[in-house]
PDB file of C-alpha atoms and ligand atoms in Angstrom:
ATOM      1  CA  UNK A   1       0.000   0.000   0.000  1.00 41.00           C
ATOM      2  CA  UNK A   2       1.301   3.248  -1.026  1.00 42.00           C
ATOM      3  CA  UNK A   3       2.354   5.978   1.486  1.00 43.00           C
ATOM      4  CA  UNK A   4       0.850   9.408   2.137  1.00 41.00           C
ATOM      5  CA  UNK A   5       3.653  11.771   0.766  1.00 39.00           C
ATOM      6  CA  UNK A   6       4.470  14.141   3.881  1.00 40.00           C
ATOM      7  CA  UNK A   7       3.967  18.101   3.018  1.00 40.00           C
ATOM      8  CA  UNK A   8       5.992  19.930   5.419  1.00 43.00           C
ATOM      9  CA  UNK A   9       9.607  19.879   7.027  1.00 43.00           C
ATOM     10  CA  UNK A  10       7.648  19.593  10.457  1.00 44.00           C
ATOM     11  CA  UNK A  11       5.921  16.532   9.471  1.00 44.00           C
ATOM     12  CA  UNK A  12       9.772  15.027   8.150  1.00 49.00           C
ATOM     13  CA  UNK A  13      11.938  12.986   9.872  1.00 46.00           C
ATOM     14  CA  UNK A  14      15.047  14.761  10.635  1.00 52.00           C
ATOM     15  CA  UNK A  15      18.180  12.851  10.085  1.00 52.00           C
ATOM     16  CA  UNK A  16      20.370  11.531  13.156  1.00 51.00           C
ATOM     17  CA  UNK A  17      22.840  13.841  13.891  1.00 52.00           C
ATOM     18  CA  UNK A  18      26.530  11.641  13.332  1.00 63.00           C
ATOM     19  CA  UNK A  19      28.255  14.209  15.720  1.00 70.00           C
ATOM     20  CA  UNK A  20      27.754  15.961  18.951  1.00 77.00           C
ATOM     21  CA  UNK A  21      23.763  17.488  19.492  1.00 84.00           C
ATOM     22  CA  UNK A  22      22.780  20.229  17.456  1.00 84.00           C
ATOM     23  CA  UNK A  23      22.192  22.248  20.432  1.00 85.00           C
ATOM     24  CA  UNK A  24      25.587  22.150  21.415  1.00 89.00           C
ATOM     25  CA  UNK A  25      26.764  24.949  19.325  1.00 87.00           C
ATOM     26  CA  UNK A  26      24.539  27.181  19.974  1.00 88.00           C
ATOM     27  CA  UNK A  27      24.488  26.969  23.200  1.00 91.00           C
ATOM     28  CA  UNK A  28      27.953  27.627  23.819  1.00 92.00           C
ATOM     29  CA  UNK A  29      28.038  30.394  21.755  1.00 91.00           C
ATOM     30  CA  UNK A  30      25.512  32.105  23.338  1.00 92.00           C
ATOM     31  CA  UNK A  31      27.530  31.542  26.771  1.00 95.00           C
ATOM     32  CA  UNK A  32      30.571  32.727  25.194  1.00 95.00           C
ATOM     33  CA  UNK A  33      29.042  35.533  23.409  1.00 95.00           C
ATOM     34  CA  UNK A  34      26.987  36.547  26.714  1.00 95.00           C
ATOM     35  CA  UNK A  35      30.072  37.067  29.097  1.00 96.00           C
ATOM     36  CA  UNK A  36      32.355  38.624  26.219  1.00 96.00           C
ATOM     37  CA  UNK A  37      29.111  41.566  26.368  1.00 95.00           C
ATOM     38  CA  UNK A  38      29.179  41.794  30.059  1.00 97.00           C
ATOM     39  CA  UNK A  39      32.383  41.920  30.266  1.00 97.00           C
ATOM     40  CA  UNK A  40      32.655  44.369  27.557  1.00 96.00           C
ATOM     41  CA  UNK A  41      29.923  46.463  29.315  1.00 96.00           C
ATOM     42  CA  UNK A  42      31.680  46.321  32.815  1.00 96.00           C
ATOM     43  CA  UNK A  43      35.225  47.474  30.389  1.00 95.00           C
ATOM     44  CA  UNK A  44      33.391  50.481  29.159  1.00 94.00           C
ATOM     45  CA  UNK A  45      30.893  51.623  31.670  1.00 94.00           C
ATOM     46  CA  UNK A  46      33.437  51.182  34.774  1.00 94.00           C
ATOM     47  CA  UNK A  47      36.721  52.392  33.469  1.00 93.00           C
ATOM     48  CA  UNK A  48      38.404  55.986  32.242  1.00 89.00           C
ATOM     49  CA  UNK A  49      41.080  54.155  31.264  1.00 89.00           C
ATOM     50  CA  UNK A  50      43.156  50.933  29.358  1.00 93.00           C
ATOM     51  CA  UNK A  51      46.861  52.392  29.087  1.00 95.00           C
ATOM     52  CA  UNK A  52      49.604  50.831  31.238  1.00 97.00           C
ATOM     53  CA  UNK A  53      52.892  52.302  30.208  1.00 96.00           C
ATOM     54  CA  UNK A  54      53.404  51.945  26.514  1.00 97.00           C
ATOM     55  CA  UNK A  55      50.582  49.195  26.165  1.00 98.00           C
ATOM     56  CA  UNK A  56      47.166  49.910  24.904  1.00 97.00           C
ATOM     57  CA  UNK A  57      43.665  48.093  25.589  1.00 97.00           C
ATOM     58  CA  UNK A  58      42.584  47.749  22.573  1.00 97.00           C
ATOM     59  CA  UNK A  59      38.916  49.023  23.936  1.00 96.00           C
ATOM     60  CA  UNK A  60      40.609  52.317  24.312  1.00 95.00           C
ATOM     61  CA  UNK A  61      42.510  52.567  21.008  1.00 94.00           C
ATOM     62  CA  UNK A  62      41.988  55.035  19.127  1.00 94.00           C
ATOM     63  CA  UNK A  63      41.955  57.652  22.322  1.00 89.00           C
ATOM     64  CA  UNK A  64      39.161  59.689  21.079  1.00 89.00           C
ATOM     65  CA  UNK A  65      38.394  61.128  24.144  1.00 85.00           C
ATOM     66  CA  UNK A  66      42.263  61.971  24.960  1.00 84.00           C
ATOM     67  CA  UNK A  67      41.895  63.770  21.908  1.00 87.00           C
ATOM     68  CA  UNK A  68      39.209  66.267  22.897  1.00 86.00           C
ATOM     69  CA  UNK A  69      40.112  66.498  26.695  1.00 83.00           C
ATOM     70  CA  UNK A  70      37.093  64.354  27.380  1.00 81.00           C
ATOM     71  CA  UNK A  71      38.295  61.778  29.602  1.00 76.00           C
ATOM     72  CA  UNK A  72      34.908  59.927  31.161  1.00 80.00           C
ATOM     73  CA  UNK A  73      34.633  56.541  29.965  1.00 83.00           C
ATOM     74  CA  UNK A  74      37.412  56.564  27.033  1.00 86.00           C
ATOM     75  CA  UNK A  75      36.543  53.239  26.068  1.00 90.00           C
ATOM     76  CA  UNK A  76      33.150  54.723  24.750  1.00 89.00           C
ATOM     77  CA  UNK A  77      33.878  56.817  21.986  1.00 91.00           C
ATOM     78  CA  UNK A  78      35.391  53.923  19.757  1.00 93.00           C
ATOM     79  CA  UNK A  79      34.289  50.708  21.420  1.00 93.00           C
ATOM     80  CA  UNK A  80      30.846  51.096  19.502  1.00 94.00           C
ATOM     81  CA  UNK A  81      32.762  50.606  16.704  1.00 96.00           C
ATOM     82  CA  UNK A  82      33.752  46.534  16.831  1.00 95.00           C
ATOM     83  CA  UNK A  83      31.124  46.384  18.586  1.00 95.00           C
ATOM     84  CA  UNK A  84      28.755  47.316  15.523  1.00 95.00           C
ATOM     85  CA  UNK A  85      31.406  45.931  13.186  1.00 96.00           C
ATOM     86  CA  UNK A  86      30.839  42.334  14.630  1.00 96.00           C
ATOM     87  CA  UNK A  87      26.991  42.740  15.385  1.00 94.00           C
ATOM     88  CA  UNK A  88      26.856  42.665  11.989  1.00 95.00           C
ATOM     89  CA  UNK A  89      29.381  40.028  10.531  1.00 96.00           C
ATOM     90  CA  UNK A  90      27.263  38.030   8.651  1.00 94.00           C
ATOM     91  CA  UNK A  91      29.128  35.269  10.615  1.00 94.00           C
ATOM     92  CA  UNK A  92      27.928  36.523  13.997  1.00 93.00           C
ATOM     93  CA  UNK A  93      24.429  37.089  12.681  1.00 92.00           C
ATOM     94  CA  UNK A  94      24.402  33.137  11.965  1.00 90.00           C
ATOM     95  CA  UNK A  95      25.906  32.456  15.109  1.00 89.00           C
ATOM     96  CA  UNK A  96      23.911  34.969  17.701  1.00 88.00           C
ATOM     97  CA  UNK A  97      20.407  34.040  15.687  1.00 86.00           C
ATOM     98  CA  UNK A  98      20.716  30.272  16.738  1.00 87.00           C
ATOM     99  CA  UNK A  99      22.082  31.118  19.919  1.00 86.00           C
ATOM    100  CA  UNK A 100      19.808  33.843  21.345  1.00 86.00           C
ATOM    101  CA  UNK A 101      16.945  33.670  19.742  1.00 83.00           C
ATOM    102  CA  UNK A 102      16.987  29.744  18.659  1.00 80.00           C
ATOM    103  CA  UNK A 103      15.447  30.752  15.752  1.00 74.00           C
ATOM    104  CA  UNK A 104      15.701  28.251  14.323  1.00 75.00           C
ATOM    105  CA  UNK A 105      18.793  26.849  16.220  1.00 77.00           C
ATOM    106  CA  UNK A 106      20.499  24.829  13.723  1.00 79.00           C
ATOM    107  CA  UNK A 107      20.019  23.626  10.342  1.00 78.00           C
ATOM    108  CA  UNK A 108      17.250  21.416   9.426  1.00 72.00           C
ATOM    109  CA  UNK A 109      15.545  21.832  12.708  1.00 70.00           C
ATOM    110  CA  UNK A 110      11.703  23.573  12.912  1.00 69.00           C
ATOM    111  CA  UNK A 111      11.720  26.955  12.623  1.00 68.00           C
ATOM    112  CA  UNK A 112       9.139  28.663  14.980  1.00 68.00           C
ATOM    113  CA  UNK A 113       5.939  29.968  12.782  1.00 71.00           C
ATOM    114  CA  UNK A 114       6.136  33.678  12.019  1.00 71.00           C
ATOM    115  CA  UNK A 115       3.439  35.160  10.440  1.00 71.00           C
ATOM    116  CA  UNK A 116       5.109  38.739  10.512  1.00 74.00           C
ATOM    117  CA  UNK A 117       8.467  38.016   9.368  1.00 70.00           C
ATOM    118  CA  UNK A 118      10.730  41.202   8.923  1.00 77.00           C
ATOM    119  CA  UNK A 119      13.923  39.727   8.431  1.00 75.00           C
ATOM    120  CA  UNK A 120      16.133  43.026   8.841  1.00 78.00           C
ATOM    121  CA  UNK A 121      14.025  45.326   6.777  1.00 81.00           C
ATOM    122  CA  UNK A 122      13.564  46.810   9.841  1.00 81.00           C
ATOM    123  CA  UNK A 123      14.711  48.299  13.079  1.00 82.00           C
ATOM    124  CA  UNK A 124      16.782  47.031  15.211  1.00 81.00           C
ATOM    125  CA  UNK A 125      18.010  43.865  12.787  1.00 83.00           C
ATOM    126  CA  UNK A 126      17.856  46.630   9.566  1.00 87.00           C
ATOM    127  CA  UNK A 127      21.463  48.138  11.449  1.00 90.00           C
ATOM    128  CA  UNK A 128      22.883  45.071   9.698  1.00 89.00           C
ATOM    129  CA  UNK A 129      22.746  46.201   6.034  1.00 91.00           C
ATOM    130  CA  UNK A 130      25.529  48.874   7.315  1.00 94.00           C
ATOM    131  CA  UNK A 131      27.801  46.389   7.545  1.00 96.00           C
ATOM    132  CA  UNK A 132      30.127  47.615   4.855  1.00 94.00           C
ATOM    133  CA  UNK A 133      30.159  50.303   6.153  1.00 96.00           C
ATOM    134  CA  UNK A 134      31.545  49.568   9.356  1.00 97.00           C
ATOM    135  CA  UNK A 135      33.990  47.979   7.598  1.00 97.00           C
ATOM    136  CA  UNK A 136      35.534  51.481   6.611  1.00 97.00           C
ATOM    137  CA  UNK A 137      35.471  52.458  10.171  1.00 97.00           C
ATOM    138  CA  UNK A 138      36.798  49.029  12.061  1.00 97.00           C
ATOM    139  CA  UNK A 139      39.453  49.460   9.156  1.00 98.00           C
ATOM    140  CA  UNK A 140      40.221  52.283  10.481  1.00 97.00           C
ATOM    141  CA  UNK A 141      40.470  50.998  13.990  1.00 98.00           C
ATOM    142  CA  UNK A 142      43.217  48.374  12.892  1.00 98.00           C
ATOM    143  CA  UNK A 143      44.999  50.947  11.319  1.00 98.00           C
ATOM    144  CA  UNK A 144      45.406  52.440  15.600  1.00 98.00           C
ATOM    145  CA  UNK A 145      45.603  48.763  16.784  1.00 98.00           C
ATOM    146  CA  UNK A 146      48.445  47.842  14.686  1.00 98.00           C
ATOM    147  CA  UNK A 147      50.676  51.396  15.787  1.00 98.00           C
ATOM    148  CA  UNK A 148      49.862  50.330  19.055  1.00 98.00           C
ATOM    149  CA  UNK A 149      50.882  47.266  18.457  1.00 98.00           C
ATOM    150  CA  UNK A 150      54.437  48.191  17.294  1.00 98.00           C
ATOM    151  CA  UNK A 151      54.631  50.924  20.270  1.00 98.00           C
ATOM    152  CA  UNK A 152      54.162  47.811  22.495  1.00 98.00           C
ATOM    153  CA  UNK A 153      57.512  47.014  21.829  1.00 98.00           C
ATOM    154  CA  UNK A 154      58.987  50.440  22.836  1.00 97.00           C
ATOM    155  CA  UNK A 155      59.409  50.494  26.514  1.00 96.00           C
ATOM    156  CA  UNK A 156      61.088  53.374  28.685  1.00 93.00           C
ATOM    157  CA  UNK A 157      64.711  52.071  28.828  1.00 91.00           C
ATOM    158  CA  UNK A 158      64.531  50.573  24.603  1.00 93.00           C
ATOM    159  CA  UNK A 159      63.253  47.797  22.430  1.00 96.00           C
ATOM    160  CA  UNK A 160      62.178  44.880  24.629  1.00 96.00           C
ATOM    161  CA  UNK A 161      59.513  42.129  24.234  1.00 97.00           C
ATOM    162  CA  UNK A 162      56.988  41.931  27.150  1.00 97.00           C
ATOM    163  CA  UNK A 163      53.881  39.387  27.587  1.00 97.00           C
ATOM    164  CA  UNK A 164      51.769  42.335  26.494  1.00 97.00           C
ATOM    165  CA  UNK A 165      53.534  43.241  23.596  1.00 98.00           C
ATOM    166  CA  UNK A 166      53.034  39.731  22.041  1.00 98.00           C
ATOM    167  CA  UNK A 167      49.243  39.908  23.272  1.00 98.00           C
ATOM    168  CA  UNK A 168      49.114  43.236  21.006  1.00 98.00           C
ATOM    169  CA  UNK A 169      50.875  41.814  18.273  1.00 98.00           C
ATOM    170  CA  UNK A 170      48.885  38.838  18.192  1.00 98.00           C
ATOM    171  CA  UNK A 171      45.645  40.895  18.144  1.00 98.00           C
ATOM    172  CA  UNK A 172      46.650  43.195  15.329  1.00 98.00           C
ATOM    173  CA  UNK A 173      47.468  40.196  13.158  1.00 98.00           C
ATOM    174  CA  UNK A 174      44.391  38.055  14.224  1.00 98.00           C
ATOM    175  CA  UNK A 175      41.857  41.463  13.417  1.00 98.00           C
ATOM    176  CA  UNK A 176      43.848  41.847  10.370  1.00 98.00           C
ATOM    177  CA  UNK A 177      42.973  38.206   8.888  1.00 97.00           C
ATOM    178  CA  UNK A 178      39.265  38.853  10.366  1.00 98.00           C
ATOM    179  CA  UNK A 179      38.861  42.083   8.807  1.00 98.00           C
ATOM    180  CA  UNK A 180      40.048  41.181   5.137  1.00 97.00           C
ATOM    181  CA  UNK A 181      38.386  38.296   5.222  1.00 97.00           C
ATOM    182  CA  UNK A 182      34.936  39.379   5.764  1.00 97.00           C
ATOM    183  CA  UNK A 183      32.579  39.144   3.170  1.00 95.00           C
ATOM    184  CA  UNK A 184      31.428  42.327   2.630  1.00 95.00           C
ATOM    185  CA  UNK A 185      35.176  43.449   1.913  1.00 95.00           C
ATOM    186  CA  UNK A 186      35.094  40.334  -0.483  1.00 93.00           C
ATOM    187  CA  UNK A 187      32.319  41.739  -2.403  1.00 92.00           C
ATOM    188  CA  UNK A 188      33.924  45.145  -2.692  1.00 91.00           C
ATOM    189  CA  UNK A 189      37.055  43.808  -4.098  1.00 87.00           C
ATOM    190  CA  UNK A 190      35.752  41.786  -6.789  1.00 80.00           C
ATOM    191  CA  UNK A 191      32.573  39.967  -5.602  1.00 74.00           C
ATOM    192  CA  UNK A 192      30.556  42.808  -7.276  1.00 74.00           C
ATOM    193  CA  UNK A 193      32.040  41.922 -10.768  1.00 74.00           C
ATOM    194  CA  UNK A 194      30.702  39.672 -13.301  1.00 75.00           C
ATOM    195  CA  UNK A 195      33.598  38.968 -15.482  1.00 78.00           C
ATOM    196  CA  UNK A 196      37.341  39.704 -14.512  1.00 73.00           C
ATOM    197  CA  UNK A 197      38.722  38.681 -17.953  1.00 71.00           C
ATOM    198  CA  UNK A 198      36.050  40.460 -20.426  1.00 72.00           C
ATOM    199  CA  UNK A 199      37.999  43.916 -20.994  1.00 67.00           C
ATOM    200  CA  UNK A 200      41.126  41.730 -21.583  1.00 64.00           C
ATOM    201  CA  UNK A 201      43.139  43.623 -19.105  1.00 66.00           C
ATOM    202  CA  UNK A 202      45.214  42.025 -16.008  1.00 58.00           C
ATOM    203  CA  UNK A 203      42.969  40.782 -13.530  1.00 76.00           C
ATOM    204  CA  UNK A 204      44.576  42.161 -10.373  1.00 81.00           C
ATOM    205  CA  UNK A 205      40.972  41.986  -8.848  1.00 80.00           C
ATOM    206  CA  UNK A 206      40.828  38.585  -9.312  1.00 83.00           C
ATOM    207  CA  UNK A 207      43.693  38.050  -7.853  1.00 85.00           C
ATOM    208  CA  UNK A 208      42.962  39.926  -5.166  1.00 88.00           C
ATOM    209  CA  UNK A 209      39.347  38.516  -4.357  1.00 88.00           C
ATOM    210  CA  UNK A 210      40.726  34.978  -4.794  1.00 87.00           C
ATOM    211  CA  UNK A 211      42.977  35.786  -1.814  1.00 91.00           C
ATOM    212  CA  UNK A 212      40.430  37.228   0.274  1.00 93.00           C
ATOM    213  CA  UNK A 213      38.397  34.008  -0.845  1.00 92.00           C
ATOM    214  CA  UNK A 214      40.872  31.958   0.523  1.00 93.00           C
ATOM    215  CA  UNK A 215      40.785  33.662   3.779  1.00 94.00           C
ATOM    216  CA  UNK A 216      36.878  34.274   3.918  1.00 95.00           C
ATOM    217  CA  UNK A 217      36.540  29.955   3.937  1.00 95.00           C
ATOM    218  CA  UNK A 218      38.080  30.381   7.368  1.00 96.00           C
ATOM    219  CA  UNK A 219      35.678  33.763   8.549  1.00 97.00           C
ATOM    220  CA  UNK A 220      34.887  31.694  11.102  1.00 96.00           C
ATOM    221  CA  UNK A 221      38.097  31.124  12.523  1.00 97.00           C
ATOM    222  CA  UNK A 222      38.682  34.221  12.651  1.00 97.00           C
ATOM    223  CA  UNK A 223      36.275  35.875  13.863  1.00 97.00           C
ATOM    224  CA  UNK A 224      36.016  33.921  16.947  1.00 97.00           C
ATOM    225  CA  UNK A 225      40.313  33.826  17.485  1.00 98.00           C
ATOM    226  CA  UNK A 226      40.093  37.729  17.043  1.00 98.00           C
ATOM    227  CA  UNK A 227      37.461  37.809  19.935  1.00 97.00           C
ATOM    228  CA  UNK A 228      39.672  35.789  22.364  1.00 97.00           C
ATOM    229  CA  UNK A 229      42.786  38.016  21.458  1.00 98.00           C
ATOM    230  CA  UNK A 230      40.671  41.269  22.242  1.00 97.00           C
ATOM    231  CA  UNK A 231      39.581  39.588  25.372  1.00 97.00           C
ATOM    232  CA  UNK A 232      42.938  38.423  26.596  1.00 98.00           C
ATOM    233  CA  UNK A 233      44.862  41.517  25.324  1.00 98.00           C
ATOM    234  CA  UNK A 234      42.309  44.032  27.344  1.00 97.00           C
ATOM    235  CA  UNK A 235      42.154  41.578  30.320  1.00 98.00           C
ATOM    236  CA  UNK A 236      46.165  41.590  30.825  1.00 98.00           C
ATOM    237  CA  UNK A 237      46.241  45.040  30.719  1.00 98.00           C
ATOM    238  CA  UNK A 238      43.200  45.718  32.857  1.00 98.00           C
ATOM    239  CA  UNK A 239      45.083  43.042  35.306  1.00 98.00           C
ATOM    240  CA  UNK A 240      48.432  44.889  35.096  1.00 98.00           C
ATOM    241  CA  UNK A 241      46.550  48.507  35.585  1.00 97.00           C
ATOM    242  CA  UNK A 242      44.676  46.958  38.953  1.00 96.00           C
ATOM    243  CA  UNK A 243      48.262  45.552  40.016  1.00 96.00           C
ATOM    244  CA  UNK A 244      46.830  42.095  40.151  1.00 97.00           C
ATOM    245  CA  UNK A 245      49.560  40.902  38.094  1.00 96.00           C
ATOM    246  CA  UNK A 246      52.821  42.337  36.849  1.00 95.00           C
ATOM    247  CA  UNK A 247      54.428  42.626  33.097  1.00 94.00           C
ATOM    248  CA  UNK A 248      56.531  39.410  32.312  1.00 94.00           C
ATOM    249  CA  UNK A 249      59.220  40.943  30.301  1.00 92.00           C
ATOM    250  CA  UNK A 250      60.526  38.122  28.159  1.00 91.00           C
ATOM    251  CA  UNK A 251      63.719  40.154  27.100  1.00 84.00           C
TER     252      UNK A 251
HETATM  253  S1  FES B   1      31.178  39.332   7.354  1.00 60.05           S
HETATM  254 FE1  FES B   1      32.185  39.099   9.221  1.00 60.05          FE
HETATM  255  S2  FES B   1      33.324  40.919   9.398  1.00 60.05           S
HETATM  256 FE2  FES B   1      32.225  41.192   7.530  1.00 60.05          FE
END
């Protein structure tokens, strides 16, 4: 006897996942995710400050307030910047979707029934079509992170190499990879074209988006390494500036 055909993806079996739950993922992102904003909140909200000698939080960097003698909550002038910048990586959207709002909370699983779905045509979720734009600005940003980067290196008495200077270094090059891999830079450097080859000239763009091709396959990666080296780069220096610990100078 013939079966009835089944009509929806709530009605059909879902295949056995192989590997660890499907809610694992999510669920640890949204951990992860939660304490790296409360901790960023508590950075911002609670501090004037993220220089200890010739190392820079990278919360604080550019000083924008140093700049214009306003110097309540430093941190606040350019933190919105990441922050915005990785609110909306269309890597964290993925990510912060299935972890917060479960919605649905991995692939293949029921999505909830929304008979007013907005996507991000509009407010707050329509922020997210600036993306490329904050590109140009968290661009910017690296351009501070990676001179403070090299000033890490530059101590009172000469060259040296401290614990912070490597967590500074190892920031700039992580944000670096995160930044010029992102997709909407992809697009802008050749994604946007439909033929490299049809004016018959070199195809440096090509070239060019192939690389950042290479990198984007590994967004991912970078996007959540770049997170930890904010975190740890900001937390040794917010340790060092509370005297919990002291600089390890390596040479
Ligand atoms: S897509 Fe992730 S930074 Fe642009």
């Amino acid at each position: 006897m013939a079966q009835p055909l089944e009509s929806s993806t709530a009605t059909r079996p879902r295949p056995q996942a192989k590997g660890k739950p499907y809610w694992v993922e999510p669920l640890v992102t949204s951990v992860v995710l939660g304490v790296w904003v409360l901790y960023s909140l508590w950075e911002v909200f609670f501090h004037n400050s993220g220089t200890y000698g010739n190392y820079v939080s990278p919360y604080f960097s550019p000083g924008v307030g140093k700049w214009f003698g306003w110097h309540l909550l430093d941190a606040l002038y350019v933190a919105w910047v990441p922050f915005l910048f990785r609110f909306s990586c269309y890597y964290y959207r993925k990510e912060y979707y299935r972890g917060f709002f479960w919605d649905p909370p991995a692939c293949y699983q029921v999505d909830k029934p929304r008979p007013r779905y907005r996507g991000e045509t509009k407010w707050p979720l329509a922020i997210n079509n600036l993306h490329r734009y904050f590109w140009y600005l968290a661009f910017i940003v690296l351009i501070f992170l990676w001179k403070d980067a090299v000033e890490a290196f530059f101590f009172k008495n000469g060259f040296g190499v401290g614990i912070g200077s490597l967590l500074l270094l190892i920031n700039a090059v992580l944000l670096t990879f995160y930044t010029f891999s992102c997709h909407a830079f992809r697009h802008m450097v050749g994604g946007r074209k439909d033929c490299y080859s049809c004016d018959g000239k070199p195809t440096t763009a090509y070239k060019l988006w192939h690389r950042v091709s290479q990198w984007n396959v590994f967004h991912g990666t970078w996007a959540w390494a770049s997170l930890a080296s904010v975190w740890a780069a900001d937390l040794y220096i917010r340790l060092l500036i509370m005297g919990v610990i002291h600089d390890v100078r390596l040479f």
